Steps between C-alpha positions, in 0.01 A plus 500: 500500500677175424393458140616140439281328761191711446523487120550121518187473717298716259623306197465146638165538675327585173547138395283209614669360811717810521446561871618148577799539269598829665465340844730216397754745358513691829545175692776396261688816593424460873449123541406497869166667426395200291430324831172695526411466127402868464279635223543866406164652416583872469814713477534872449721767650398527866297177514555126472238229558595136548284198582601182679270200462395294797724193488615260767866591450438854639306375805624472856418226752153644575394523137528875450740681267845500658632830633816480293303432181314827570832678557632360171188622320544846654870526417445382143218744426687790665821425311338474160301819569827676594670376183211630287478833682851625572702691240733281293810644673376393846529159666323356804534230761269413791654630822233390744142384531238553768204264471156479655286189496148639492292184467533130421633465147301228325444447131662688213681824580512829308782748573504866398825693539504880489754759609430673830689811385583653163821402324776747580792540263817531704875462464513327837336178612179521700207294627184484293199345676275256317173364639361162400146400590404134459135399481325166475262401219210672683697829506568487875839642605706223660856638492674834467870569452698820499826445317788745524672499163852638488516704180825631353664583168610207287876464473640611169665219300 
């Protein structure tokens, strides 16, 4: 597992306001995700939960949560889950994403990313599927993504 990210999460979230601080730190490293103002609520190997508040800036022209905001939420939660789950000598990058819009997305969103297959240690690169389910504040599934992560060994310095 990637010790730095997971140990930072465990250390920071013990403090008051720690979840918000961790969320800001992740967005500092990957600034584009700040556009959805994510809030990490849980992180462990094999699972990442992120919330996105209902705000006008993530709405589309009909007042629901924009499709791309949902995709950003899915990619963020899947990527952080991958970073916390994979061995330290492995790296990942999203290779593709298949999405399903299950229902109108209104209100605050809650994403849960989990692997769809066990982690496989390998000397060659391979796809590792991750599933992200996004629910509304009532717990109704509104969006599902299957993200193909390309996993390979980190290059030696």
